[in-house]
Structures are given as C-alpha cells and as structure tokens.
Coordinates of C-alpha atoms and ligand atoms in Angstrom, one line a residue:
X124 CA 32.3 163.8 -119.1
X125 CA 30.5 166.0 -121.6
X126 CA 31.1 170.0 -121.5
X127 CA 27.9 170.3 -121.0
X128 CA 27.9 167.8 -118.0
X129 CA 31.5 169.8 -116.6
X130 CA 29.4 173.1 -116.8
X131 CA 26.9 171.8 -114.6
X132 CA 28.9 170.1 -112.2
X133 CA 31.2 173.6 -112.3
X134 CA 28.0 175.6 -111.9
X135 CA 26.6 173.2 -108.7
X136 CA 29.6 173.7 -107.2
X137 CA 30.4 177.4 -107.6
X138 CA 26.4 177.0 -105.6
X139 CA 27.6 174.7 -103.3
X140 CA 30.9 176.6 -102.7
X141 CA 28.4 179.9 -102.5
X142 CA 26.2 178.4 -100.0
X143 CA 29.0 176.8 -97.8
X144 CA 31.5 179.5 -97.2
X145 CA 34.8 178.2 -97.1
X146 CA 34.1 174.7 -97.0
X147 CA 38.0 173.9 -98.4
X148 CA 37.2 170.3 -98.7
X149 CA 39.5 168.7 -96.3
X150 CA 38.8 166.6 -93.6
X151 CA 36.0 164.6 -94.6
X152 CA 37.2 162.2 -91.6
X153 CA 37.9 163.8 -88.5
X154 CA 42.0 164.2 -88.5
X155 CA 44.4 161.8 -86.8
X156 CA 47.7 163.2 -85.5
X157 CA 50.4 164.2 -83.2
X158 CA 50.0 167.6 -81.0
X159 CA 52.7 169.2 -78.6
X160 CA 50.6 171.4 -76.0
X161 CA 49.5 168.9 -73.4
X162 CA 52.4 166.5 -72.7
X163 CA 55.4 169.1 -73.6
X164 CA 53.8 172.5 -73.0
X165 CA 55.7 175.1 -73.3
X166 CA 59.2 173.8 -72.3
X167 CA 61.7 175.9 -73.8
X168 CA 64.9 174.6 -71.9
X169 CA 66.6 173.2 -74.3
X170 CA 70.2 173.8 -72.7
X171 CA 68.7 171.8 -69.6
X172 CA 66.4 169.5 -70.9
X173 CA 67.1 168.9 -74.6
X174 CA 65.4 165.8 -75.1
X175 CA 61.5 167.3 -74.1
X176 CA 62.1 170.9 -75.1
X177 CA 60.3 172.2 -78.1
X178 CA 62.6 171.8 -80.5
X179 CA 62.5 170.4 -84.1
X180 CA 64.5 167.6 -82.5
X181 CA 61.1 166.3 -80.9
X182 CA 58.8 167.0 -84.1
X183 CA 61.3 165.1 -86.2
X184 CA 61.6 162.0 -83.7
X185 CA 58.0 162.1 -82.8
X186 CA 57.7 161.8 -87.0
X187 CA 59.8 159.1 -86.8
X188 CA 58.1 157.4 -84.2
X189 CA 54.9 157.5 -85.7
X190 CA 55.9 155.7 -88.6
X191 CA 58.0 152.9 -87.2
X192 CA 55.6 151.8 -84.7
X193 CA 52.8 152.0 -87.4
X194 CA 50.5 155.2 -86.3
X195 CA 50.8 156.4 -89.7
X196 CA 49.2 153.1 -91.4
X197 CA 46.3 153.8 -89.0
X198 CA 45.4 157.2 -90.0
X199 CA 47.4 159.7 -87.0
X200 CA 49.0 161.6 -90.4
X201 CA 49.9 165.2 -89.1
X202 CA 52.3 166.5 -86.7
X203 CA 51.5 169.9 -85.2
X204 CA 53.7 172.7 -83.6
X205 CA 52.3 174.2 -80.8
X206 CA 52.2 177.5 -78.7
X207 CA 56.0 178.8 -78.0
X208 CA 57.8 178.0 -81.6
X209 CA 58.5 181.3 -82.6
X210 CA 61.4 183.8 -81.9
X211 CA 59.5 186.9 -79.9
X212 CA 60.0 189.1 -83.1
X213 CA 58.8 189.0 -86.3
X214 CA 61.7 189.6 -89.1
X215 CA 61.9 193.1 -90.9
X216 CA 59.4 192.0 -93.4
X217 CA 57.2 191.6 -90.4
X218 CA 57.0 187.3 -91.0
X219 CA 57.1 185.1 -88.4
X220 CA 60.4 183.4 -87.8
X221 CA 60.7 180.3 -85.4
X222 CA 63.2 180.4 -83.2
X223 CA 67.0 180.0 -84.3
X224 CA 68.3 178.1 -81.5
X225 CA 65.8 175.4 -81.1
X226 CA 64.3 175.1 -84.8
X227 CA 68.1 175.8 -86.5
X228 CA 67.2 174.2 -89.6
X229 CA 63.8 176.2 -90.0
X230 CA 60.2 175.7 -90.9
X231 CA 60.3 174.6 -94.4
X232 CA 62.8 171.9 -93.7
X233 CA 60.8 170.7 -90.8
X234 CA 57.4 170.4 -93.1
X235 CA 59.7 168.8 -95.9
X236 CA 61.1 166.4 -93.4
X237 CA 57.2 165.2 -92.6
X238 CA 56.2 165.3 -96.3
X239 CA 59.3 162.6 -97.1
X240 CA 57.8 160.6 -94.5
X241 CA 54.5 160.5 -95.8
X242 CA 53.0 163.1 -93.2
X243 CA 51.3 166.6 -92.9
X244 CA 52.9 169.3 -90.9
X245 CA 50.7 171.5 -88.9
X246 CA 51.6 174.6 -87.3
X247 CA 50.2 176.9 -84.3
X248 CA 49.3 181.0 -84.4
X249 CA 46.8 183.1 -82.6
X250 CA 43.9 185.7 -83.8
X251 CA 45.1 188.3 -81.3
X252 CA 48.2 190.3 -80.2
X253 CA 50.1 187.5 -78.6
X254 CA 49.7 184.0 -78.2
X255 CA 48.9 182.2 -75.1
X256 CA 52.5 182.1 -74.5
X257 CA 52.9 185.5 -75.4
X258 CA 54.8 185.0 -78.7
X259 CA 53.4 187.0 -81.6
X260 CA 50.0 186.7 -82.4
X261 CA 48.5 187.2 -86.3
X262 CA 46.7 190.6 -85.5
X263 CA 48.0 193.2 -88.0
X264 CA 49.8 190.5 -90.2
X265 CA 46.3 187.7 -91.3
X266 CA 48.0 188.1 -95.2
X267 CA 51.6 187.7 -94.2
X268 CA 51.2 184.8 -91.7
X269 CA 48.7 182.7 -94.4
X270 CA 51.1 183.3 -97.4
X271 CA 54.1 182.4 -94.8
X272 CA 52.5 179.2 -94.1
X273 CA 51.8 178.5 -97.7
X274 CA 54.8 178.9 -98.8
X275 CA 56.3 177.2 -95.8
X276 CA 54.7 173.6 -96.8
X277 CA 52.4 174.1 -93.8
X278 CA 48.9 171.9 -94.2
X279 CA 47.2 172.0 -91.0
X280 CA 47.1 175.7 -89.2
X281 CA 46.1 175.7 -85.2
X282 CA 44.3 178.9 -84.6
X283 CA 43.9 180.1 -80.8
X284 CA 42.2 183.4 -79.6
X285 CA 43.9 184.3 -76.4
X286 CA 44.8 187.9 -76.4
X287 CA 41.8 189.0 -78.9
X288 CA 38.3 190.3 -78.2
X289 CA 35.7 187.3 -78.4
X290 CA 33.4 189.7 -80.7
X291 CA 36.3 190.3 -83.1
X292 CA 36.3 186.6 -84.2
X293 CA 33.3 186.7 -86.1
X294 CA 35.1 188.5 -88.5
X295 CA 38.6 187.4 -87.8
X296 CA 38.7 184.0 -88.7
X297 CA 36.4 183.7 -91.2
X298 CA 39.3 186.6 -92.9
X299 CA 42.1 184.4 -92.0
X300 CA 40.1 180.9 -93.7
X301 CA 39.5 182.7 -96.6
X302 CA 43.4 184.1 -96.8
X303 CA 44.5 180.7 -96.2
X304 CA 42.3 179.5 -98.6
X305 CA 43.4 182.3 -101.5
X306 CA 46.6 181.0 -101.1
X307 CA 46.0 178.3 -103.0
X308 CA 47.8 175.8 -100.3
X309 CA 44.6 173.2 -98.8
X310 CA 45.5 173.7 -95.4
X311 CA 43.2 172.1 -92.8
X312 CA 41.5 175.0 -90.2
X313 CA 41.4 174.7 -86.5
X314 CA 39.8 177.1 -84.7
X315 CA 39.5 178.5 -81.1
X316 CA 36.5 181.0 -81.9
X317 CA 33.4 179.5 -80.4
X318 CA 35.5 178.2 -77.0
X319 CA 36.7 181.7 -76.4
X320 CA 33.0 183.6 -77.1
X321 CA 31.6 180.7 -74.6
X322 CA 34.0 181.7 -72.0
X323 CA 32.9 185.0 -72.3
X324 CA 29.0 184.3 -72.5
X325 CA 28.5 184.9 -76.3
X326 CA 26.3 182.7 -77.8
X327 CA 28.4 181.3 -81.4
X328 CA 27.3 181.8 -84.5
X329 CA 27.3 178.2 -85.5
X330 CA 26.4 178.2 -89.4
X331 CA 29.6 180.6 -89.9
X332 CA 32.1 178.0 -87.8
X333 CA 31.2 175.7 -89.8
X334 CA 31.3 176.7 -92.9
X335 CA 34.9 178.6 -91.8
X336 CA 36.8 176.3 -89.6
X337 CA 37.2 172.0 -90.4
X338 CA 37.4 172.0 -86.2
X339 CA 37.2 174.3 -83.6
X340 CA 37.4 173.6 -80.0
X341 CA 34.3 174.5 -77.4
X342 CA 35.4 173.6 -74.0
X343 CA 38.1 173.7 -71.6
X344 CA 41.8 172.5 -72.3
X345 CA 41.6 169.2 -71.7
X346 CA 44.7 168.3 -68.5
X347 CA 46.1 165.4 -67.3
X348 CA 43.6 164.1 -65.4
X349 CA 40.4 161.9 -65.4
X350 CA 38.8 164.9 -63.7
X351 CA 39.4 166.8 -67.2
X352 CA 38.1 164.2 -69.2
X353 CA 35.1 163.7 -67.3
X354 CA 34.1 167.2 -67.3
X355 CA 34.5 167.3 -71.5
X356 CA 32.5 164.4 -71.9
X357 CA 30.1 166.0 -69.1
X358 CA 30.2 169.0 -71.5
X359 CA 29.4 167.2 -74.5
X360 CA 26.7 165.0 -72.9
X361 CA 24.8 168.2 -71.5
X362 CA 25.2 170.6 -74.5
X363 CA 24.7 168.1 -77.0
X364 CA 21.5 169.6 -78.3
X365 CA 23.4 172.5 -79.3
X366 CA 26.7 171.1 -80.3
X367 CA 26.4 167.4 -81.7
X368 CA 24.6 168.9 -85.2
X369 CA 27.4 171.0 -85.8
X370 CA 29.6 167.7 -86.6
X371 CA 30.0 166.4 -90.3
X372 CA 32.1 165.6 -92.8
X373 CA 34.9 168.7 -93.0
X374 CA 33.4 170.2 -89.9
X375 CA 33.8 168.9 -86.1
X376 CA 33.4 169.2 -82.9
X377 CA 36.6 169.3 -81.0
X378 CA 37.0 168.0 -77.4
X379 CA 40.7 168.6 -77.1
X380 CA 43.8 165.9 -77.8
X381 CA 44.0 162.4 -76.5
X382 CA 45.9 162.2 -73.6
X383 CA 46.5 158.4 -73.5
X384 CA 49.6 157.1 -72.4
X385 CA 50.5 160.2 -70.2
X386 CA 50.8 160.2 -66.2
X387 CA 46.7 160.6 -65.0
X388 CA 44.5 157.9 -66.9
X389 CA 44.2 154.4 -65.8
X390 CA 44.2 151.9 -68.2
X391 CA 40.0 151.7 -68.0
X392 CA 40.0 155.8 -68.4
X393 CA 42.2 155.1 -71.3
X394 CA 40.0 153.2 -72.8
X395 CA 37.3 155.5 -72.0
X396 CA 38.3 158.3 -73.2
X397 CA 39.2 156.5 -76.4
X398 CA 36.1 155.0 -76.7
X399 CA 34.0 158.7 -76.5
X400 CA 36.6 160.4 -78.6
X401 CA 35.2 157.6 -81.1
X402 CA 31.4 158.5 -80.3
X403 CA 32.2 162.2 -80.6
X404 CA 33.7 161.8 -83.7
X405 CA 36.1 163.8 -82.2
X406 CA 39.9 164.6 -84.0
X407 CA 42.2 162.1 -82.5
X408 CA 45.0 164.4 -82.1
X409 CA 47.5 162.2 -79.8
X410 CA 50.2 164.3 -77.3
X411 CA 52.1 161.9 -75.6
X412 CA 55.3 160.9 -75.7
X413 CA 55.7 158.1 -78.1
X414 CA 59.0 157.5 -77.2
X415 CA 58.1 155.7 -73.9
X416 CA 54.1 155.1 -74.1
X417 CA 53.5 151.8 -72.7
X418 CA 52.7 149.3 -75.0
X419 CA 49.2 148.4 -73.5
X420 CA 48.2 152.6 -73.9
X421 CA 49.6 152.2 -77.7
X422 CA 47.1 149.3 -78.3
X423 CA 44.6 151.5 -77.2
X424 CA 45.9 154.4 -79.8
X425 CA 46.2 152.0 -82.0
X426 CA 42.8 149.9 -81.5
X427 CA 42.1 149.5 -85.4
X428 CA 38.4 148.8 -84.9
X429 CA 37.8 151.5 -82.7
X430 CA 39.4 154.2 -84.9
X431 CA 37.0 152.8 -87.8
X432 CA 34.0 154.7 -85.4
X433 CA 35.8 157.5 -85.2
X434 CA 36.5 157.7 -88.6
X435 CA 33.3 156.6 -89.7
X436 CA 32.3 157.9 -93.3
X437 CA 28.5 159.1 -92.0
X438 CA 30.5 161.5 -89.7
X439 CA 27.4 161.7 -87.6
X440 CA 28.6 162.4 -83.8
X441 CA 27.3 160.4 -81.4
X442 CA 24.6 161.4 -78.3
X443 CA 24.1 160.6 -74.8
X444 CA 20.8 158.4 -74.3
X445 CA 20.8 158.1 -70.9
X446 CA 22.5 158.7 -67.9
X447 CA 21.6 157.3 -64.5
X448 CA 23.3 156.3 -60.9
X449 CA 27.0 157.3 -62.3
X450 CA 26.3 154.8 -66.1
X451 CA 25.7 156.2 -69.0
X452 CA 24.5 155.2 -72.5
X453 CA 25.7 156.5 -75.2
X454 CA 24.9 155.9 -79.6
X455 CA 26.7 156.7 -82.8
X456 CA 25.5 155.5 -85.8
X457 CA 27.6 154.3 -88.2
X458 CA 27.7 152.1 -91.3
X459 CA 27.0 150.1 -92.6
X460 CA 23.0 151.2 -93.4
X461 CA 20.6 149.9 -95.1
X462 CA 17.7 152.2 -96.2
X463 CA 17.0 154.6 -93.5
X464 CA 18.7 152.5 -90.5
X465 CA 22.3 152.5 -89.6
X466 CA 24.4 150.4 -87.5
X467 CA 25.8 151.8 -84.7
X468 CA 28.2 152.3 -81.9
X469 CA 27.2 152.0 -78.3
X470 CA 29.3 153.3 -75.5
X471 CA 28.6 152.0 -72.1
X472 CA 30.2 154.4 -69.3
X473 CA 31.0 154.2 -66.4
X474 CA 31.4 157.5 -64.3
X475 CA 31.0 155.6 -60.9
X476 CA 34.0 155.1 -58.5
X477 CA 32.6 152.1 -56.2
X478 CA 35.1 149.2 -57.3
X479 CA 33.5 146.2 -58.5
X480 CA 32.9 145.9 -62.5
X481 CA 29.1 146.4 -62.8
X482 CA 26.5 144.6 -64.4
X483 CA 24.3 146.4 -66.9
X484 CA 21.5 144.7 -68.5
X485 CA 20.1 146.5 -71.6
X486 CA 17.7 146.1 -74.8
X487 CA 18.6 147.8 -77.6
X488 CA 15.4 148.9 -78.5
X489 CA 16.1 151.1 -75.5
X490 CA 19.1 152.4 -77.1
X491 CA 17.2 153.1 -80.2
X492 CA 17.9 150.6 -82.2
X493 CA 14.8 149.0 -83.9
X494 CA 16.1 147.1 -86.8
X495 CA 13.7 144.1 -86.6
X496 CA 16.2 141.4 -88.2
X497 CA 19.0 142.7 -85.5
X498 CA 22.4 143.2 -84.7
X499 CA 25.4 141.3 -85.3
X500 CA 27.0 142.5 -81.7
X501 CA 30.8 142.4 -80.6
X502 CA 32.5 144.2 -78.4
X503 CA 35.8 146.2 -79.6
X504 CA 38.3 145.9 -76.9
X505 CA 37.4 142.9 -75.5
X506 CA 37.5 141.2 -79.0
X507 CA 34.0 138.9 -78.2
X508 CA 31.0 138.3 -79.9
X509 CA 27.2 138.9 -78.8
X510 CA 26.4 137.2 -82.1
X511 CA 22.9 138.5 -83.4
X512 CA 21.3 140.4 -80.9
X513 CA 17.7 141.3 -81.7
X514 CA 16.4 144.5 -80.4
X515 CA 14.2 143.3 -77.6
X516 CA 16.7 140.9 -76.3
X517 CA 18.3 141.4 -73.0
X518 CA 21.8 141.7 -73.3
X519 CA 24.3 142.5 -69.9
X520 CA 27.9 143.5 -70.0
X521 CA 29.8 144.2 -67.1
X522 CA 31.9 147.9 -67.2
X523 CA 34.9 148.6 -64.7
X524 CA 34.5 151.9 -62.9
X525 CA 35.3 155.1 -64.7
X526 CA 35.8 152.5 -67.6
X527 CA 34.0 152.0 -70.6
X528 CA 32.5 148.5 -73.1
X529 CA 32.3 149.8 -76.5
X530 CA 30.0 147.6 -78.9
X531 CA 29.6 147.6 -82.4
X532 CA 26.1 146.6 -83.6
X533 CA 26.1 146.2 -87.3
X534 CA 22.5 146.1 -88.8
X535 CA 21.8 142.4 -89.7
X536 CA 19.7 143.4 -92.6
X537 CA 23.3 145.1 -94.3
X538 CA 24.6 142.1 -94.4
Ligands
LIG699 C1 45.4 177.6 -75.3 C2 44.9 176.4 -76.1 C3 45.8 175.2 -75.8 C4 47.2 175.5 -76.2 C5 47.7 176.7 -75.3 C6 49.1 177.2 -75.8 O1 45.2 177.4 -73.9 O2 43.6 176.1 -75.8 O3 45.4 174.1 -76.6 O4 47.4 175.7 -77.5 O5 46.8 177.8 -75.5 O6 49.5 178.3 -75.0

C-alpha cells in the first residue's frame, strides 16, 4: 500500500470511527458461547452442592466440555461468568475480587485457562450499586473495573442495570464502552440498557446502543419454559419494526441464551427455538449443562447448517411475514446473493397446541421471494431436498405443534 493510500484509508476510518461511536470491531457474527445465569443461577453452595455451584470448577469443566465434544469447532468460543462471582467487598484499592473460596485460583488464571484452550473468557458486572444479586455493582469504580478486566485477560464484559436509574444509562454505558475500549484490551460489549429503559417506559435511544454496545438485551430473561420462549419470539415478531434494523454486523439484537437441553423444551421447541435464534440472528449463548445434555439436544446445538443462518455474513435479522391460526412465517435473508436478491431462510412456526403435525402449503412468492430462476430448497433438520422450487410453485411441509421446519432457499441464479 502506498502512504498516500494508508493516509486515506487512516483518514476514512478516523470518519468512520467518528461517525460510529465505539464501534470496537468485534463481533462481526453474532457470538457463540457458554453462559451461567439460566441453568446454574446463583448457586453458591459449594460445601453442599460442589459439582453445580459457581465455582471456577464449572467454568473450567464446562471449557473442557466444549472442546471435546466439538462446540468450539462450531463457533460457541466464549465462556462467561455470571451474576454472584465476586466476594461482597471490593479490596482496599477498591477492585473487584472474586470470591476466595469458590474461585481460589483467581480471575486471571481462569481467563488463561480458556485462552490455552483456544477460548474467550467473558465476565459479568452491573451499571449500578449492586448487581442483581446484590454483589458490587460498577457505580463509582467504571475506570477501575475496565482496567481490572483488561488486565485480567477478560474479552467479553456482560453489563446488567439492576440497581441503576434507567435515565442514567444514556450516559453510563456509552462511559464504560469507551473505558473498556481506552484500555486497549478488544473486549466484546453486552449491554442491559435498552431492556431496563423499556421496563420503565423509556423509549431507547437506538443510534447510541448501537454504536456503544456489540449486544444488548430488550426483553425479559428468558426461563425454563416454552411459555418464555414464546413470549420472546412474540416480542420480536410484534416489535420488529422497531427492533429488527438495529441488528448488523458488530451490533445485535439479543433475545437472551439458548436454553436447549435444560428441563422445559421438547425436542420440537428445541428445535424451535433454535431455529428463530437463527432468524434473529440472535447470540447463541448456550447455558446448559453440557455435562449431561442429551445427545439428540446437542445435535440441535450443534446443527452445522443451522448455525451457518445464524451466523450468516449479511447479518440481516430476520422478520415475521405472517402469522395466522397459531403458524407463522417467518424470512431471513442470507447468502448467497446475486445482484440485489438474496437467498434466504424461512422459518415455519408452529405456536398451535392441537396434536397432529400440520400441513402448510405455501408459494414463495408469498414469502417474498421473487427470484424468477428459483430456489434450490432443503430443509435443515430434516436433511431433504425440495430441489428447485420456483416462486409460484406450491410447496407444503408438515410442522409438529409448537415446532418449527426451517428451509434454506438458496437463489438458483447464485449458483
Ligand atoms: C438479570 C439479567 C440476567 C442475569 C441476572 C443475574 O436478571 O437479565 O440475565 O444476569 O440478572 O442476577
């Protein structure tokens, strides 16, 4: 490259960087991993229950585990403390210290241990007196805590709001992203901001989350329950005007972790819950316990083609088309394109309890999807294919109740 060339590539990005805020330039994808809260909470019991509590124990085994049953190959690369980690106190230099009995070895060597393996190690705070748990929050201490993590090895920093005023955070974490990002460390933002001004009627200022925060959650904590997931994918169906533009490449949407594998899904809500995550583009951010999941719930985590929609490189998120007697359609496109039309995802889904698999017939011209040479069609957990499927053409696939059939329809014309 010429100097002159480096200048102006310099100069567009000192714009770029200008225009976009913080825009760190991580997550171009939206990230894959491991997460505590939902299947271990905040079990601290480690006299009485050593083998679930939140110890570095778990983090290190549930490492483990995603590397020898081959998570890691497939993209799930961060493993992420949650709420309850630290002792009560901060230390007299007023840094956070995580709790001697249950993380004896301390933080550093927990985010070396993940680094040996290949993995990122992500850690949870709070913009607010207290965390959820009521351990210290980052209020008073935003330098501190992001040169702490820094220097701790940390590379992915949760960020809740519980304990903070709602009107606070428009200033708050945008201070925090830019601390972590003086640091010098790349450390991958997740943010609670918007989900906590919703809660208490405050309309978000979406052009600052985005350019602050590579995620941030808008809804609910997601439960153990088909009830929960419903009512996120409800949310994201009936907000999506609002919501679905916010999602690109380093900045997205964030319906809460995957809780595949755990006590409340069926195998079909598996699957469907999977297969929206994908249409969201939503971070696929596991909790379960990998250590017993189920072999058939791991295929499902592990569904290679399905995790390709997810992580599709347009990072466009996916919208609802229709929705009618209890099925829904939904569309993602994807790549490959060709000119101005992409391939896409479709998501048929079942919300409907009545129990026989039911017959949809469809065109996907209805869907959206006008390429006049077609679709090559196949469906991505039953492993069949439509072959080309031009956009007039009837098609009719058959979807379980509360259960999903997730097609790819690559654009014939890419081909
Ligand atoms: C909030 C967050 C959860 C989890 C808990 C921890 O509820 O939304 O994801 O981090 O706090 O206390």
């Amino acid at each position: 490259m010429t100097g002159g060339l480096v200048a102006a590539v310099l100069g567009a990005l000192a714009i770029s960087v200008g225009v976009q805020g913080l825009e760190n330039g991580l997550a171009r994808t939206p990230p894959m991993g491991w997460l505590a809260w939902e299947r271990f909470r905040c079990n601290i019991d480690c006299e009485n229950d050593p083998h679930n509590c939140i110890s570095e124990q778990l983090f290190m085994t549930m490492a483990d585990l995603l590397v020898s049953r081959g998570y890691t190959s497939l993209g799930y690369n961060v493993v992420s403390l949650d709420d309850c980690w630290p002792e009560h106190e901060r230390d007299e230099q007023g840094k956070l210290q995580a709790d001697s009995k249950r993380f004896p070895s301390g933080i550093p060597a927990l985010a070396d241990y993940m680094h040996k393996k290949g993995l990122q190690f992500g850690i949870y705070e709070d913009y607010g007196n207290y965390t959820c748990g009521g351990y210290p929050g980052i209020l008073g201490h935003l330098k501190t805590d992001a040169d702490t993590f820094a220097e701790w090895g940390v590379d992915y920093v949760k960020l809740d709001g519980c304990y903070a005023d709602p009107k606070d955070m428009d200033q708050g974490y945008p201070d925090f992203g830019n601390l972590l990002n003086a640091t010098g460390r790349p450390m991958v933002y997740s943010c609670s901001w918007p989900d906590y001004q919703l809660a208490s009627g405050m309309t978000p200022n979406w052009t600052s989350i985005i350019a602050t925060c590579n995620l941030w959650r808008n809804f609910d904590d997601i439960q153990d329950s088909w009830t929960s997931v419903a009512s996120i994918i409800n949310y994201y169906g009936d907000n999506q005007d609002d919501i679905a533009v916010n999602a690109g490449p380093g900045h997205w949407n964030d319906p809460d972790m995957l809780i595949i594998g755990n006590y409340g899904l069926s195998y079909e809500q598996s699957k469907s819950q999977m297969a929206m995550w994908a249409i969201f583009a939503a971070p696929l951010i596991m909790s379960v316990d990998l250590r017993s999941i189920d072999p058939k719930y791991e295929a499902i985590l592990q569904n290679k083609e399905v995790i390709a929609v997810n992580q599709d490189p347009l990072g466009i998120q996916g919208r609802r088309i229709s929705k009618e007697n209890g099925i829904e359609m939904w569309t993602r496109p994807i790549n490959p394109s060709h000119g101005d039309e992409h391939s896409y995802a479709v998501a048929v889904l079942s919300q409907r309890e009545d129990g026989i698999p039911r017959p949809v017939t469809l065109t996907l011209k209805s869907l959206g999807l006008t390429s006049s040479d077609g679709y090559h069609v196949t469906d991505l957990f039953d492993n069949y294919n439509l072959g080309v499927v031009h956009p007039d053409d009837e098609i009719t696939v058959h979807v379980n109740p509360t259960g999903v059939v997730l097609l790819k329809c690559v654009l014939a014309s890419a081909q």
